[in-house]
Amino acid sequence: MANPAPSTSTAAREEWKGGICVLTYEPLDVETIMRSVSDDRAGATAIFIGTTRNSFQGKVVTRLEYQAYSKLAIKTIAESIRNAHNSVSPSAHHSAHHHVPSLISCAVHHRLGTVPVGEPSIVIAVSSPHRKEAFAACEQILEDVKEKAQIWKREYYEGEREEEAEWKANNC
Amino acid sequence: MSPSITVLYFAAASTATGLFEEVVELPASEPLPLSKLGTHLTSLHPKLDEILKTSQWSVNAEMVSDADSDMMLKGGEEVAVICPVSGG
């Protein structure tokens, strides 16, 4: 049974040309997220799916729970998408005369609440004319989200009391 | 009525205080430097002490950087304890 969540850990969505960020309590649908970045100009779509692992340092994980300071987390994730658009540079073989975007669209969906083992907690999809930029942006966005997004994960282990479940930290 | 702020607690801070949010009156009813908020909150919730050492602040849903550490709280702000994150 899921524990209560802060009232500020709400579902949220921000969408603009080139980016979509979603925080949701619903299961993540990879197909739908992939389709949301599709574009005729895209030659490549890179997808990252982060799933709940069943173990941590020898302990059996029974579930993860995520909560977010949603209004700030969604801004932070949107910023990481904008940074990717600005910083992932176009492939060398594009001539300077053609304006070809290096990225077309980026979608980041993060699940909140209980995420059972094996299910996705985050899905990132990036479309681009070329594979190099798609891979680079997907990884950069993931690392940014892990470092900065105001989202917290709690890990529950088999045989341990719920109240003692640890809040994890990404950079410790 | 004395000025107050809303403090939001997440993750470990929430477990330590037993709260998700709290209305905190500014001590002495005057503007409070953000740099002193930690001490004040720890006086209300001693278990916050360790957590605040590794946490950052956000004020009105914007992260506070070291450059803004002399920010003053006047009342009405939404302040969040942002302990080390673990999304993704």
Coordinates of C-alpha atoms in Angstrom, one line a residue:
Chain A
M1 CA 0.0 0.0 0.0
A2 CA 1.5 3.4 -1.0
N3 CA 2.2 5.9 1.7
P4 CA 0.6 9.3 1.5
A5 CA 2.4 11.8 -0.7
P6 CA 3.0 15.5 -0.1
S7 CA 0.2 17.7 -1.6
T8 CA 2.9 19.3 -3.8
S9 CA 3.8 15.9 -5.4
T10 CA 1.2 16.3 -8.1
A11 CA 0.9 15.0 -11.6
A12 CA 2.1 17.8 -14.0
R13 CA 2.7 18.4 -17.6
E14 CA 4.6 21.0 -19.6
E15 CA 4.6 20.9 -23.4
W16 CA 6.1 23.3 -26.0
K17 CA 7.5 23.0 -29.5
G18 CA 10.4 20.6 -29.1
G19 CA 9.8 19.4 -25.6
I20 CA 7.3 17.5 -23.4
C21 CA 7.8 16.9 -19.6
V22 CA 5.3 14.8 -17.7
L23 CA 5.1 13.7 -14.0
T24 CA 2.4 11.1 -13.6
Y25 CA 1.1 8.5 -11.2
E26 CA 0.0 6.3 -14.2
P27 CA 2.2 3.5 -15.7
L28 CA 4.5 4.9 -18.4
D29 CA 3.6 3.8 -22.0
V30 CA 6.8 3.6 -24.0
E31 CA 5.0 3.3 -27.3
T32 CA 2.9 6.5 -26.8
I33 CA 6.0 8.4 -25.6
M34 CA 8.0 7.3 -28.6
R35 CA 5.2 8.4 -30.9
S36 CA 5.0 11.8 -29.2
V37 CA 8.5 12.7 -30.6
S38 CA 8.0 11.2 -34.0
D39 CA 8.6 13.6 -37.0
D40 CA 9.2 13.1 -40.7
R41 CA 12.5 14.9 -40.4
A42 CA 13.8 12.4 -37.9
G43 CA 16.3 9.7 -39.0
A44 CA 16.9 8.6 -35.4
T45 CA 14.9 8.2 -32.2
A46 CA 16.8 7.4 -29.0
I47 CA 14.9 6.0 -26.1
F48 CA 16.0 5.5 -22.5
I49 CA 13.9 3.4 -20.1
G50 CA 14.8 3.4 -16.4
T51 CA 13.2 0.4 -14.6
T52 CA 13.0 -0.6 -11.0
R53 CA 15.8 -3.2 -10.2
N54 CA 15.0 -6.1 -7.9
S55 CA 18.1 -5.7 -5.7
F56 CA 20.4 -3.3 -4.1
Q57 CA 23.6 -4.4 -2.4
G58 CA 22.3 -7.9 -1.9
K59 CA 18.9 -6.9 -0.5
V60 CA 15.7 -7.7 -2.4
V61 CA 13.8 -4.6 -3.4
T62 CA 10.1 -5.1 -3.2
R63 CA 9.1 -1.7 -4.6
L64 CA 10.2 1.9 -5.2
E65 CA 8.2 5.0 -4.3
Y66 CA 8.8 8.4 -5.9
Q67 CA 7.7 11.8 -4.7
A68 CA 8.4 15.2 -6.3
Y69 CA 8.2 18.9 -5.7
S70 CA 6.3 18.9 -8.9
K71 CA 6.1 22.6 -9.8
L72 CA 9.8 22.9 -9.5
A73 CA 10.8 19.5 -10.8
I74 CA 8.8 20.1 -14.0
K75 CA 10.7 23.4 -14.5
T76 CA 14.0 21.7 -13.9
I77 CA 13.3 18.9 -16.4
A78 CA 12.1 21.4 -19.0
E79 CA 15.3 23.3 -18.5
S80 CA 17.4 20.2 -19.1
I81 CA 15.5 19.6 -22.4
R82 CA 16.1 23.2 -23.5
N83 CA 19.8 22.8 -22.5
A84 CA 20.0 19.8 -24.7
H85 CA 18.5 21.7 -27.7
N86 CA 21.1 24.4 -27.2
S87 CA 24.1 22.4 -26.5
V88 CA 24.0 19.2 -28.6
S89 CA 25.8 20.4 -31.7
P90 CA 24.8 19.3 -35.2
S91 CA 26.7 16.6 -37.2
A92 CA 29.7 17.8 -39.0
H93 CA 28.5 17.0 -42.5
H94 CA 25.6 19.5 -42.4
S95 CA 26.5 22.5 -44.5
A96 CA 26.3 25.9 -42.9
H97 CA 23.7 26.9 -45.5
H98 CA 20.9 24.5 -44.4
H99 CA 19.2 25.1 -41.1
V100 CA 18.8 21.6 -39.8
P101 CA 18.0 21.3 -36.1
S102 CA 20.3 18.9 -34.3
L103 CA 17.3 17.8 -32.2
I104 CA 13.6 17.7 -33.2
S105 CA 11.8 16.8 -30.0
C106 CA 12.5 15.5 -26.5
A107 CA 10.0 13.9 -24.2
V108 CA 10.7 13.1 -20.5
H109 CA 8.1 11.2 -18.5
H110 CA 8.7 10.4 -14.8
R111 CA 6.4 8.2 -12.8
L112 CA 5.5 9.2 -9.2
G113 CA 4.1 7.0 -6.4
T114 CA 4.7 3.3 -6.2
V115 CA 6.7 1.7 -9.1
P116 CA 6.8 -2.1 -8.9
V117 CA 10.0 -4.0 -9.7
G118 CA 10.5 -4.3 -13.5
E119 CA 8.3 -1.3 -14.4
P120 CA 9.6 1.9 -15.9
S121 CA 10.1 4.9 -13.6
I122 CA 11.5 7.2 -16.3
V123 CA 11.3 7.2 -20.1
I124 CA 13.2 9.7 -22.2
A125 CA 12.6 9.9 -26.0
V126 CA 14.6 12.1 -28.3
S127 CA 14.2 12.5 -32.1
S128 CA 16.8 13.9 -34.3
P129 CA 17.9 13.9 -38.0
H130 CA 20.9 11.8 -36.9
R131 CA 21.8 9.2 -34.4
K132 CA 24.8 10.9 -32.8
E133 CA 22.8 13.8 -31.6
A134 CA 19.9 11.6 -30.5
F135 CA 22.1 9.4 -28.3
A136 CA 24.0 12.4 -26.9
A137 CA 20.9 14.4 -26.0
C138 CA 19.2 11.4 -24.5
E139 CA 22.2 10.7 -22.2
Q140 CA 22.7 14.4 -21.3
I141 CA 19.0 14.8 -20.4
L142 CA 19.1 11.7 -18.2
E143 CA 22.2 12.8 -16.4
D144 CA 20.8 16.3 -15.8
V145 CA 17.5 14.9 -14.5
K146 CA 19.3 12.6 -12.1
E147 CA 21.5 15.4 -10.9
K148 CA 19.0 18.2 -10.5
A149 CA 15.3 17.2 -10.7
Q150 CA 13.5 17.7 -7.4
I151 CA 12.3 14.1 -7.3
W152 CA 13.1 11.6 -4.5
K153 CA 13.1 7.8 -4.5
R154 CA 12.4 5.6 -1.5
E155 CA 13.5 1.9 -1.7
Y156 CA 11.6 -0.8 0.2
Y157 CA 13.4 -4.0 1.0
E158 CA 12.1 -7.5 1.7
G159 CA 12.1 -8.3 5.4
E160 CA 12.6 -4.8 6.6
R161 CA 10.2 -2.5 8.3
E162 CA 8.4 0.0 6.0
E163 CA 9.2 2.9 8.3
E164 CA 12.9 2.2 7.9
A165 CA 12.9 2.3 4.1
E166 CA 15.7 4.5 2.9
W167 CA 15.4 7.7 0.9
K168 CA 18.1 7.4 -1.8
A169 CA 20.4 10.1 -3.0
N170 CA 21.9 10.0 -6.5
N171 CA 25.3 11.5 -5.8
C172 CA 26.3 9.8 -2.6
Chain B
M1 CA -1.1 38.5 12.7
S2 CA 2.6 37.8 12.5
P3 CA 4.2 37.1 9.1
S4 CA 4.8 33.4 8.3
I5 CA 6.2 31.2 5.6
T6 CA 5.2 27.8 4.4
V7 CA 7.9 25.3 4.6
L8 CA 7.7 22.1 2.5
Y9 CA 9.4 18.9 3.6
F10 CA 10.2 16.0 1.2
A11 CA 11.9 12.7 1.5
A12 CA 14.2 12.4 4.5
A13 CA 13.2 15.8 5.8
S14 CA 9.6 14.7 5.7
T15 CA 10.4 11.5 7.6
A16 CA 12.5 13.4 10.1
T17 CA 9.7 16.0 10.9
G18 CA 6.7 13.7 10.3
L19 CA 5.3 16.5 8.1
F20 CA 4.9 17.4 4.5
E21 CA 4.4 21.1 5.1
E22 CA 4.3 23.5 8.0
V23 CA 3.4 27.2 8.4
V24 CA 6.2 28.8 10.3
E25 CA 5.9 32.2 11.9
L26 CA 8.9 34.4 11.4
P27 CA 10.6 34.7 14.8
A28 CA 10.1 38.2 16.4
S29 CA 7.7 39.0 13.5
E30 CA 10.5 40.5 11.5
P31 CA 12.2 39.5 8.2
L32 CA 14.4 36.5 8.6
P33 CA 17.6 35.9 6.6
L34 CA 17.3 32.5 4.8
S35 CA 20.7 31.7 6.3
K36 CA 19.1 31.6 9.7
L37 CA 16.1 29.6 8.7
G38 CA 17.9 26.3 9.2
T39 CA 18.7 27.0 12.8
H40 CA 15.1 28.1 13.5
L41 CA 13.7 24.9 11.9
T42 CA 16.1 22.7 13.8
S43 CA 14.9 24.3 17.1
L44 CA 11.4 23.1 16.1
H45 CA 12.6 19.7 14.8
P46 CA 16.0 18.6 16.1
K47 CA 16.2 15.6 13.7
L48 CA 16.4 18.1 10.8
D49 CA 19.9 19.1 11.8
E50 CA 21.9 16.4 10.0
I51 CA 19.6 16.6 6.9
L52 CA 19.9 20.3 6.5
K53 CA 23.7 20.0 6.3
T54 CA 23.4 18.3 2.9
S55 CA 20.3 20.1 1.7
Q56 CA 19.6 23.2 -0.4
W57 CA 16.7 25.7 -0.3
S58 CA 14.2 26.7 -2.8
V59 CA 12.1 29.8 -2.3
N60 CA 8.9 30.3 -4.3
A61 CA 9.8 27.3 -6.5
E62 CA 13.2 28.6 -7.5
M63 CA 16.5 27.1 -6.2
V64 CA 18.6 29.3 -4.1
S65 CA 22.2 29.4 -5.1
D66 CA 25.2 30.3 -2.9
A67 CA 25.1 33.8 -4.4
D68 CA 21.6 34.4 -3.0
S69 CA 22.4 33.1 0.4
D70 CA 21.7 36.5 1.9
M71 CA 18.1 36.4 0.8
M72 CA 15.6 37.8 3.3
L73 CA 12.2 36.1 4.0
K74 CA 9.5 38.6 4.6
G75 CA 6.5 36.4 5.0
G76 CA 4.3 34.6 2.4
E77 CA 7.1 32.7 0.7
E78 CA 6.9 29.0 0.0
V79 CA 10.3 27.6 1.1
A80 CA 11.3 24.0 0.5
V81 CA 14.0 21.8 2.0
I82 CA 15.6 20.2 -1.0
C83 CA 17.6 17.2 0.3
P84 CA 19.8 15.3 -2.1
V85 CA 17.7 14.2 -5.0
S86 CA 17.2 10.7 -6.5
G87 CA 15.0 11.0 -9.6
G88 CA 15.6 9.2 -12.9

